Amino acid sequence: MRTAAIVFEGGPLPADELQERIAQLRHAVTLDTVEKLQRAGLEVILATNHRDLAEAAHSLGARIFATEAAGFHFGRVLGQAVRESGADAVIYLSGAALPLMALEEIAWICRALAQGGPTVVVNNVQSADLVAWHPAAFLERVEPPENDNLLGWRLREAGMERVLIPHSAAIHFDLDTPTDYLILALSGRGGPRAQAALRMLAWPDDRLRAAADVLATDLPEVALIGRVGSAIMEYFNRNLPVRLRVLSEERGMKALGREARGEVRSLVGDLVTDLGPERFFERLGEICDAAFFDTRVLFANRGRRVSEWDRFHSDLGLADQIRDPFVHQFTRAAVNCRIPVVLGGHSVVAGGLWVLADRAIAARGGPAVP
């Protein structure tokens, strides 16, 4: 069976310094991933409109599928790339997805695809970052999805058996926000290009380091707020003496289209609005030793729209750079909270938190119980 890995990494060119830095980090991770997939024996196809990245990947031996930022439609472009690959099976992922995935996990995916009938393998039921399927031509049976969050669902609905990759930090951790890159840097893991790029960062990480250290202590009270799944809670319960206070809501809000339609409703968001950010974090600091806050649910509550600029500067705690008055006030209150509060996207209560849990387990003498 001939299996191709199709990696998507592109989009509009950076418009500001922060976007430029994140693009450099994503490109470094992408090239590390291309090399890793090749070591696993896969043919690698990079779909991109970024010329420098294409040239670097081509020099590593990857095939380049040129895309355009204007009028880009994920599903249609993926379908064309799959047809041109001629592969029997496909592993799709974005360039910044699963930077810690090991060769053994890639081999597991390939074995899963080779067994039985039509099969789709995903790393996450709600919102997959990696989707692999066999036979590759099965993609022709589904309506081309607008984004990769829907790809696994569409293939399953078309009749494929869905297989979930066993849980691990590597399988759940992907890179979307500045906080995710700070977690990768703190872990000391990842490919050589990524680590070299991470060493050039000058982003503040004191709150992250303090919160990560709390996880390794005895019986701390730790709040998890946002799209928290059961797998990370179970992993904590098996491996760390941590008392979790969990407020989980709006899982799958992107994949289900709730965010796009303005339908997100957040109890925490309403509490922050009613109490005010300062009183909310004052109360949170009275009952917890650290907090990990997936702010995207809060930011989308009741149809609110927050720019990437404001979201990312909130993640970094740089309140003075934020233009939205509410996000500015919220971020300032979080930074001034008496406990370390880690702000970010889904990963801070999912894959990124899993990476930090592994760090805490190692600090306590490990090993982890899967």
PDB file of N, CA and C in Angstrom, residues 77-161:
ATOM      1  N   VAL A  77      -9.074  21.873  -2.566  1.00  0.00           N
ATOM      2  CA  VAL A  77      -7.626  21.783  -2.759  1.00  0.00           C
ATOM      3  C   VAL A  77      -7.108  20.432  -2.294  1.00  0.00           C
ATOM      4  N   LEU A  78      -7.606  19.944  -1.162  1.00  0.00           N
ATOM      5  CA  LEU A  78      -7.181  18.634  -0.671  1.00  0.00           C
ATOM      6  C   LEU A  78      -7.552  17.544  -1.678  1.00  0.00           C
ATOM      7  N   GLY A  79      -8.765  17.602  -2.212  1.00  0.00           N
ATOM      8  CA  GLY A  79      -9.185  16.599  -3.185  1.00  0.00           C
ATOM      9  C   GLY A  79      -8.270  16.555  -4.394  1.00  0.00           C
ATOM     10  N   GLN A  80      -7.891  17.724  -4.887  1.00  0.00           N
ATOM     11  CA  GLN A  80      -6.995  17.776  -6.042  1.00  0.00           C
ATOM     12  C   GLN A  80      -5.622  17.213  -5.681  1.00  0.00           C
ATOM     13  N   ALA A  81      -5.111  17.561  -4.498  1.00  0.00           N
ATOM     14  CA  ALA A  81      -3.803  17.054  -4.072  1.00  0.00           C
ATOM     15  C   ALA A  81      -3.823  15.537  -3.928  1.00  0.00           C
ATOM     16  N   VAL A  82      -4.920  14.992  -3.395  1.00  0.00           N
ATOM     17  CA  VAL A  82      -5.029  13.543  -3.238  1.00  0.00           C
ATOM     18  C   VAL A  82      -5.062  12.862  -4.595  1.00  0.00           C
ATOM     19  N   ARG A  83      -5.825  13.401  -5.525  1.00  0.00           N
ATOM     20  CA  ARG A  83      -5.901  12.800  -6.865  1.00  0.00           C
ATOM     21  C   ARG A  83      -4.541  12.811  -7.540  1.00  0.00           C
ATOM     22  N   GLU A  84      -3.842  13.932  -7.453  1.00  0.00           N
ATOM     23  CA  GLU A  84      -2.541  14.029  -8.111  1.00  0.00           C
ATOM     24  C   GLU A  84      -1.472  13.173  -7.435  1.00  0.00           C
ATOM     25  N   SER A  85      -1.664  12.864  -6.150  1.00  0.00           N
ATOM     26  CA  SER A  85      -0.685  12.035  -5.453  1.00  0.00           C
ATOM     27  C   SER A  85      -0.687  10.604  -5.963  1.00  0.00           C
ATOM     28  N   GLY A  86      -1.858  10.112  -6.386  1.00  0.00           N
ATOM     29  CA  GLY A  86      -1.958   8.733  -6.834  1.00  0.00           C
ATOM     30  C   GLY A  86      -1.779   7.715  -5.724  1.00  0.00           C
ATOM     31  N   ALA A  87      -1.847   8.158  -4.479  1.00  0.00           N
ATOM     32  CA  ALA A  87      -1.593   7.276  -3.341  1.00  0.00           C
ATOM     33  C   ALA A  87      -2.799   6.391  -3.048  1.00  0.00           C
ATOM     34  N   ASP A  88      -2.529   5.249  -2.412  1.00  0.00           N
ATOM     35  CA  ASP A  88      -3.592   4.353  -1.970  1.00  0.00           C
ATOM     36  C   ASP A  88      -4.198   4.830  -0.654  1.00  0.00           C
ATOM     37  N   ALA A  89      -3.365   5.434   0.199  1.00  0.00           N
ATOM     38  CA  ALA A  89      -3.806   5.932   1.501  1.00  0.00           C
ATOM     39  C   ALA A  89      -3.163   7.287   1.733  1.00  0.00           C
ATOM     40  N   VAL A  90      -3.811   8.101   2.560  1.00  0.00           N
ATOM     41  CA  VAL A  90      -3.349   9.468   2.791  1.00  0.00           C
ATOM     42  C   VAL A  90      -3.322   9.759   4.289  1.00  0.00           C
ATOM     43  N   ILE A  91      -2.280  10.442   4.725  1.00  0.00           N
ATOM     44  CA  ILE A  91      -2.230  11.030   6.059  1.00  0.00           C
ATOM     45  C   ILE A  91      -2.202  12.540   5.864  1.00  0.00           C
ATOM     46  N   TYR A  92      -3.244  13.219   6.323  1.00  0.00           N
ATOM     47  CA  TYR A  92      -3.297  14.681   6.215  1.00  0.00           C
ATOM     48  C   TYR A  92      -3.012  15.306   7.579  1.00  0.00           C
ATOM     49  N   LEU A  93      -2.243  16.388   7.573  1.00  0.00           N
ATOM     50  CA  LEU A  93      -2.076  17.221   8.759  1.00  0.00           C
ATOM     51  C   LEU A  93      -1.593  18.590   8.324  1.00  0.00           C
ATOM     52  N   SER A  94      -1.757  19.582   9.208  1.00  0.00           N
ATOM     53  CA  SER A  94      -1.227  20.910   8.924  1.00  0.00           C
ATOM     54  C   SER A  94       0.224  20.968   9.371  1.00  0.00           C
ATOM     55  N   GLY A  95       0.931  21.977   8.905  1.00  0.00           N
ATOM     56  CA  GLY A  95       2.361  22.054   9.178  1.00  0.00           C
ATOM     57  C   GLY A  95       2.709  22.159  10.644  1.00  0.00           C
ATOM     58  N   ALA A  96       1.841  22.788  11.447  1.00  0.00           N
ATOM     59  CA  ALA A  96       2.138  22.982  12.865  1.00  0.00           C
ATOM     60  C   ALA A  96       1.396  21.995  13.749  1.00  0.00           C
ATOM     61  N   ALA A  97       0.836  20.953  13.164  1.00  0.00           N
ATOM     62  CA  ALA A  97       0.112  19.953  13.944  1.00  0.00           C
ATOM     63  C   ALA A  97       1.060  18.870  14.446  1.00  0.00           C
ATOM     64  N   LEU A  98       0.866  18.435  15.667  1.00  0.00           N
ATOM     65  CA  LEU A  98       1.531  17.283  16.250  1.00  0.00           C
ATOM     66  C   LEU A  98       3.063  17.325  16.103  1.00  0.00           C
ATOM     67  N   PRO A  99       3.696  18.397  16.567  1.00  0.00           N
ATOM     68  CA  PRO A  99       5.157  18.501  16.410  1.00  0.00           C
ATOM     69  C   PRO A  99       5.931  17.475  17.235  1.00  0.00           C
ATOM     70  N   LEU A 100       5.272  16.840  18.214  1.00  0.00           N
ATOM     71  CA  LEU A 100       5.951  15.859  19.070  1.00  0.00           C
ATOM     72  C   LEU A 100       5.629  14.417  18.675  1.00  0.00           C
ATOM     73  N   MET A 101       4.877  14.230  17.612  1.00  0.00           N
ATOM     74  CA  MET A 101       4.529  12.879  17.176  1.00  0.00           C
ATOM     75  C   MET A 101       5.791  12.093  16.833  1.00  0.00           C
ATOM     76  N   ALA A 102       5.869  10.868  17.330  1.00  0.00           N
ATOM     77  CA  ALA A 102       7.059  10.039  17.153  1.00  0.00           C
ATOM     78  C   ALA A 102       6.897   9.108  15.953  1.00  0.00           C
ATOM     79  N   LEU A 103       8.014   8.541  15.514  1.00  0.00           N
ATOM     80  CA  LEU A 103       7.981   7.596  14.401  1.00  0.00           C
ATOM     81  C   LEU A 103       7.103   6.396  14.730  1.00  0.00           C
ATOM     82  N   GLU A 104       7.099   5.980  15.997  1.00  0.00           N
ATOM     83  CA  GLU A 104       6.279   4.840  16.396  1.00  0.00           C
ATOM     84  C   GLU A 104       4.795   5.136  16.213  1.00  0.00           C
ATOM     85  N   GLU A 105       4.400   6.366  16.455  1.00  0.00           N
ATOM     86  CA  GLU A 105       2.990   6.731  16.295  1.00  0.00           C
ATOM     87  C   GLU A 105       2.607   6.819  14.821  1.00  0.00           C
ATOM     88  N   ILE A 106       3.529   7.271  13.993  1.00  0.00           N
ATOM     89  CA  ILE A 106       3.266   7.270  12.552  1.00  0.00           C
ATOM     90  C   ILE A 106       3.112   5.842  12.054  1.00  0.00           C
ATOM     91  N   ALA A 107       3.965   4.943  12.535  1.00  0.00           N
ATOM     92  CA  ALA A 107       3.868   3.531  12.146  1.00  0.00           C
ATOM     93  C   ALA A 107       2.548   2.932  12.600  1.00  0.00           C
ATOM     94  N   TRP A 108       2.065   3.319  13.791  1.00  0.00           N
ATOM     95  CA  TRP A 108       0.774   2.824  14.295  1.00  0.00           C
ATOM     96  C   TRP A 108      -0.349   3.251  13.355  1.00  0.00           C
ATOM     97  N   ILE A 109      -0.306   4.489  12.898  1.00  0.00           N
ATOM     98  CA  ILE A 109      -1.330   4.993  11.983  1.00  0.00           C
ATOM     99  C   ILE A 109      -1.320   4.187  10.681  1.00  0.00           C
ATOM    100  N   CYS A 110      -0.139   3.943  10.155  1.00  0.00           N
ATOM    101  CA  CYS A 110      -0.034   3.189   8.900  1.00  0.00           C
ATOM    102  C   CYS A 110      -0.568   1.770   9.065  1.00  0.00           C
ATOM    103  N   ARG A 111      -0.300   1.134  10.202  1.00  0.00           N
ATOM    104  CA  ARG A 111      -0.831  -0.219  10.447  1.00  0.00           C
ATOM    105  C   ARG A 111      -2.356  -0.197  10.544  1.00  0.00           C
ATOM    106  N   ALA A 112      -2.885   0.838  11.193  1.00  0.00           N
ATOM    107  CA  ALA A 112      -4.343   0.940  11.321  1.00  0.00           C
ATOM    108  C   ALA A 112      -5.005   1.085   9.952  1.00  0.00           C
ATOM    109  N   LEU A 113      -4.374   1.812   9.052  1.00  0.00           N
ATOM    110  CA  LEU A 113      -4.937   2.007   7.715  1.00  0.00           C
ATOM    111  C   LEU A 113      -4.904   0.722   6.897  1.00  0.00           C
ATOM    112  N   ALA A 114      -3.953  -0.151   7.197  1.00  0.00           N
ATOM    113  CA  ALA A 114      -3.763  -1.360   6.397  1.00  0.00           C
ATOM    114  C   ALA A 114      -4.684  -2.497   6.815  1.00  0.00           C
ATOM    115  N   GLN A 115      -5.439  -2.327   7.885  1.00  0.00           N
ATOM    116  CA  GLN A 115      -6.282  -3.397   8.401  1.00  0.00           C
ATOM    117  C   GLN A 115      -7.740  -3.192   7.989  1.00  0.00           C
ATOM    118  N   GLY A 116      -8.344  -4.249   7.486  1.00  0.00           N
ATOM    119  CA  GLY A 116      -9.777  -4.234   7.252  1.00  0.00           C
ATOM    120  C   GLY A 116     -10.217  -3.372   6.087  1.00  0.00           C
ATOM    121  N   GLY A 117     -11.457  -2.889   6.216  1.00  0.00           N
ATOM    122  CA  GLY A 117     -12.081  -2.145   5.139  1.00  0.00           C
ATOM    123  C   GLY A 117     -11.793  -0.667   5.203  1.00  0.00           C
ATOM    124  N   PRO A 118     -12.652   0.154   4.598  1.00  0.00           N
ATOM    125  CA  PRO A 118     -12.451   1.605   4.580  1.00  0.00           C
ATOM    126  C   PRO A 118     -12.322   2.163   5.997  1.00  0.00           C
ATOM    127  N   THR A 119     -11.214   2.853   6.261  1.00  0.00           N
ATOM    128  CA  THR A 119     -10.889   3.290   7.618  1.00  0.00           C
ATOM    129  C   THR A 119     -10.427   4.733   7.623  1.00  0.00           C
ATOM    130  N   VAL A 120     -10.891   5.488   8.614  1.00  0.00           N
ATOM    131  CA  VAL A 120     -10.392   6.843   8.838  1.00  0.00           C
ATOM    132  C   VAL A 120      -9.821   6.890  10.253  1.00  0.00           C
ATOM    133  N   VAL A 121      -8.600   7.385  10.384  1.00  0.00           N
ATOM    134  CA  VAL A 121      -7.903   7.493  11.659  1.00  0.00           C
ATOM    135  C   VAL A 121      -7.798   8.970  12.016  1.00  0.00           C
ATOM    136  N   VAL A 122      -8.177   9.320  13.244  1.00  0.00           N
ATOM    137  CA  VAL A 122      -8.124  10.713  13.687  1.00  0.00           C
ATOM    138  C   VAL A 122      -7.455  10.783  15.055  1.00  0.00           C
ATOM    139  N   ASN A 123      -6.924  11.955  15.369  1.00  0.00           N
ATOM    140  CA  ASN A 123      -6.312  12.137  16.692  1.00  0.00           C
ATOM    141  C   ASN A 123      -7.292  12.727  17.696  1.00  0.00           C
ATOM    142  N   ASN A 124      -8.430  13.225  17.211  1.00  0.00           N
ATOM    143  CA  ASN A 124      -9.384  13.891  18.085  1.00  0.00           C
ATOM    144  C   ASN A 124     -10.777  13.757  17.471  1.00  0.00           C
ATOM    145  N   VAL A 125     -11.733  13.291  18.268  1.00  0.00           N
ATOM    146  CA  VAL A 125     -13.081  13.089  17.742  1.00  0.00           C
ATOM    147  C   VAL A 125     -13.751  14.411  17.414  1.00  0.00           C
ATOM    148  N   GLN A 126     -13.615  15.399  18.306  1.00  0.00           N
ATOM    149  CA  GLN A 126     -14.322  16.664  18.141  1.00  0.00           C
ATOM    150  C   GLN A 126     -13.746  17.521  17.024  1.00  0.00           C
ATOM    151  N   SER A 127     -12.414  17.645  16.995  1.00  0.00           N
ATOM    152  CA  SER A 127     -11.772  18.565  16.052  1.00  0.00           C
ATOM    153  C   SER A 127     -10.389  18.032  15.714  1.00  0.00           C
ATOM    154  N   ALA A 128     -10.305  17.229  14.681  1.00  0.00           N
ATOM    155  CA  ALA A 128      -9.071  16.511  14.368  1.00  0.00           C
ATOM    156  C   ALA A 128      -8.012  17.439  13.767  1.00  0.00           C
ATOM    157  N   ASP A 129      -6.766  17.216  14.176  1.00  0.00           N
ATOM    158  CA  ASP A 129      -5.616  17.904  13.585  1.00  0.00           C
ATOM    159  C   ASP A 129      -4.886  16.998  12.608  1.00  0.00           C
ATOM    160  N   LEU A 130      -5.079  15.683  12.762  1.00  0.00           N
ATOM    161  CA  LEU A 130      -4.535  14.697  11.829  1.00  0.00           C
ATOM    162  C   LEU A 130      -5.670  13.774  11.413  1.00  0.00           C
ATOM    163  N   VAL A 131      -5.809  13.586  10.096  1.00  0.00           N
ATOM    164  CA  VAL A 131      -6.812  12.673   9.549  1.00  0.00           C
ATOM    165  C   VAL A 131      -6.114  11.800   8.513  1.00  0.00           C
ATOM    166  N   ALA A 132      -6.203  10.491   8.702  1.00  0.00           N
ATOM    167  CA  ALA A 132      -5.615   9.540   7.759  1.00  0.00           C
ATOM    168  C   ALA A 132      -6.711   8.597   7.291  1.00  0.00           C
ATOM    169  N   TRP A 133      -6.698   8.212   6.028  1.00  0.00           N
ATOM    170  CA  TRP A 133      -7.754   7.334   5.547  1.00  0.00           C
ATOM    171  C   TRP A 133      -7.279   6.456   4.393  1.00  0.00           C
ATOM    172  N   HIS A 134      -7.972   5.338   4.247  1.00  0.00           N
ATOM    173  CA  HIS A 134      -7.738   4.363   3.179  1.00  0.00           C
ATOM    174  C   HIS A 134      -9.075   3.679   2.871  1.00  0.00           C
ATOM    175  N   PRO A 135      -9.425   3.608   1.604  1.00  0.00           N
ATOM    176  CA  PRO A 135      -8.683   4.038   0.417  1.00  0.00           C
ATOM    177  C   PRO A 135      -8.758   5.555   0.200  1.00  0.00           C
ATOM    178  N   ALA A 136      -7.706   6.095  -0.410  1.00  0.00           N
ATOM    179  CA  ALA A 136      -7.614   7.542  -0.609  1.00  0.00           C
ATOM    180  C   ALA A 136      -8.775   8.072  -1.437  1.00  0.00           C
ATOM    181  N   ALA A 137      -9.222   7.272  -2.437  1.00  0.00           N
ATOM    182  CA  ALA A 137     -10.284   7.718  -3.345  1.00  0.00           C
ATOM    183  C   ALA A 137     -11.618   7.881  -2.650  1.00  0.00           C
ATOM    184  N   PHE A 138     -11.759   7.391  -1.408  1.00  0.00           N
ATOM    185  CA  PHE A 138     -13.007   7.545  -0.671  1.00  0.00           C
ATOM    186  C   PHE A 138     -13.357   9.009  -0.469  1.00  0.00           C
ATOM    187  N   LEU A 139     -12.353   9.866  -0.519  1.00  0.00           N
ATOM    188  CA  LEU A 139     -12.589  11.300  -0.345  1.00  0.00           C
ATOM    189  C   LEU A 139     -13.555  11.844  -1.393  1.00  0.00           C
ATOM    190  N   GLU A 140     -13.607  11.199  -2.568  1.00  0.00           N
ATOM    191  CA  GLU A 140     -14.490  11.653  -3.637  1.00  0.00           C
ATOM    192  C   GLU A 140     -15.959  11.497  -3.270  1.00  0.00           C
ATOM    193  N   ARG A 141     -16.246  10.706  -2.232  1.00  0.00           N
ATOM    194  CA  ARG A 141     -17.633  10.452  -1.866  1.00  0.00           C
ATOM    195  C   ARG A 141     -18.213  11.495  -0.921  1.00  0.00           C
ATOM    196  N   VAL A 142     -17.378  12.400  -0.428  1.00  0.00           N
ATOM    197  CA  VAL A 142     -17.864  13.362   0.560  1.00  0.00           C
ATOM    198  C   VAL A 142     -17.884  14.763  -0.041  1.00  0.00           C
ATOM    199  N   GLU A 143     -18.761  15.587   0.516  1.00  0.00           N
ATOM    200  CA  GLU A 143     -18.781  16.996   0.126  1.00  0.00           C
ATOM    201  C   GLU A 143     -17.496  17.653   0.625  1.00  0.00           C
ATOM    202  N   PRO A 144     -16.779  18.371  -0.222  1.00  0.00           N
ATOM    203  CA  PRO A 144     -15.505  18.966   0.211  1.00  0.00           C
ATOM    204  C   PRO A 144     -15.694  19.883   1.412  1.00  0.00           C
ATOM    205  N   PRO A 145     -15.064  19.576   2.544  1.00  0.00           N
ATOM    206  CA  PRO A 145     -15.254  20.405   3.742  1.00  0.00           C
ATOM    207  C   PRO A 145     -14.523  21.734   3.619  1.00  0.00           C
ATOM    208  N   GLU A 146     -15.058  22.741   4.291  1.00  0.00           N
ATOM    209  CA  GLU A 146     -14.438  24.067   4.252  1.00  0.00           C
ATOM    210  C   GLU A 146     -13.177  24.135   5.098  1.00  0.00           C
ATOM    211  N   ASN A 147     -13.063  23.255   6.102  1.00  0.00           N
ATOM    212  CA  ASN A 147     -11.873  23.253   6.952  1.00  0.00           C
ATOM    213  C   ASN A 147     -11.578  21.835   7.403  1.00  0.00           C
ATOM    214  N   ASP A 148     -10.384  21.644   7.970  1.00  0.00           N
ATOM    215  CA  ASP A 148      -9.976  20.285   8.329  1.00  0.00           C
ATOM    216  C   ASP A 148     -10.707  19.749   9.555  1.00  0.00           C
ATOM    217  N   ASN A 149     -11.330  20.621  10.355  1.00  0.00           N
ATOM    218  CA  ASN A 149     -12.087  20.141  11.506  1.00  0.00           C
ATOM    219  C   ASN A 149     -13.200  19.181  11.098  1.00  0.00           C
ATOM    220  N   LEU A 150     -13.730  19.370   9.897  1.00  0.00           N
ATOM    221  CA  LEU A 150     -14.870  18.575   9.444  1.00  0.00           C
ATOM    222  C   LEU A 150     -14.473  17.323   8.685  1.00  0.00           C
ATOM    223  N   LEU A 151     -13.194  17.195   8.316  1.00  0.00           N
ATOM    224  CA  LEU A 151     -12.779  16.126   7.415  1.00  0.00           C
ATOM    225  C   LEU A 151     -13.050  14.742   7.993  1.00  0.00           C
ATOM    226  N   GLY A 152     -12.643  14.515   9.253  1.00  0.00           N
ATOM    227  CA  GLY A 152     -12.867  13.209   9.861  1.00  0.00           C
ATOM    228  C   GLY A 152     -14.337  12.856   9.964  1.00  0.00           C
ATOM    229  N   TRP A 153     -15.166  13.848  10.327  1.00  0.00           N
ATOM    230  CA  TRP A 153     -16.611  13.621  10.429  1.00  0.00           C
ATOM    231  C   TRP A 153     -17.194  13.219   9.069  1.00  0.00           C
ATOM    232  N   ARG A 154     -16.814  13.943   8.018  1.00  0.00           N
ATOM    233  CA  ARG A 154     -17.377  13.675   6.694  1.00  0.00           C
ATOM    234  C   ARG A 154     -17.027  12.261   6.225  1.00  0.00           C
ATOM    235  N   LEU A 155     -15.778  11.847   6.433  1.00  0.00           N
ATOM    236  CA  LEU A 155     -15.364  10.516   5.997  1.00  0.00           C
ATOM    237  C   LEU A 155     -16.084   9.428   6.793  1.00  0.00           C
ATOM    238  N   ARG A 156     -16.290   9.649   8.064  1.00  0.00           N
ATOM    239  CA  ARG A 156     -17.016   8.670   8.867  1.00  0.00           C
ATOM    240  C   ARG A 156     -18.468   8.586   8.419  1.00  0.00           C
ATOM    241  N   GLU A 157     -19.081   9.745   8.173  1.00  0.00           N
ATOM    242  CA  GLU A 157     -20.478   9.754   7.736  1.00  0.00           C
ATOM    243  C   GLU A 157     -20.647   9.081   6.377  1.00  0.00           C
ATOM    244  N   ALA A 158     -19.566   9.057   5.578  1.00  0.00           N
ATOM    245  CA  ALA A 158     -19.630   8.413   4.260  1.00  0.00           C
ATOM    246  C   ALA A 158     -19.486   6.899   4.353  1.00  0.00           C
ATOM    247  N   GLY A 159     -19.258   6.364   5.559  1.00  0.00           N
ATOM    248  CA  GLY A 159     -19.226   4.917   5.720  1.00  0.00           C
ATOM    249  C   GLY A 159     -17.908   4.338   6.178  1.00  0.00           C
ATOM    250  N   MET A 160     -16.917   5.170   6.465  1.00  0.00           N
ATOM    251  CA  MET A 160     -15.639   4.649   6.938  1.00  0.00           C
ATOM    252  C   MET A 160     -15.706   4.327   8.431  1.00  0.00           C
ATOM    253  N   GLU A 161     -14.972   3.303   8.837  1.00  0.00           N
ATOM    254  CA  GLU A 161     -14.827   3.004  10.251  1.00  0.00           C
ATOM    255  C   GLU A 161     -13.826   3.978  10.858  1.00  0.00           C
TER     256      GLU A 161
END
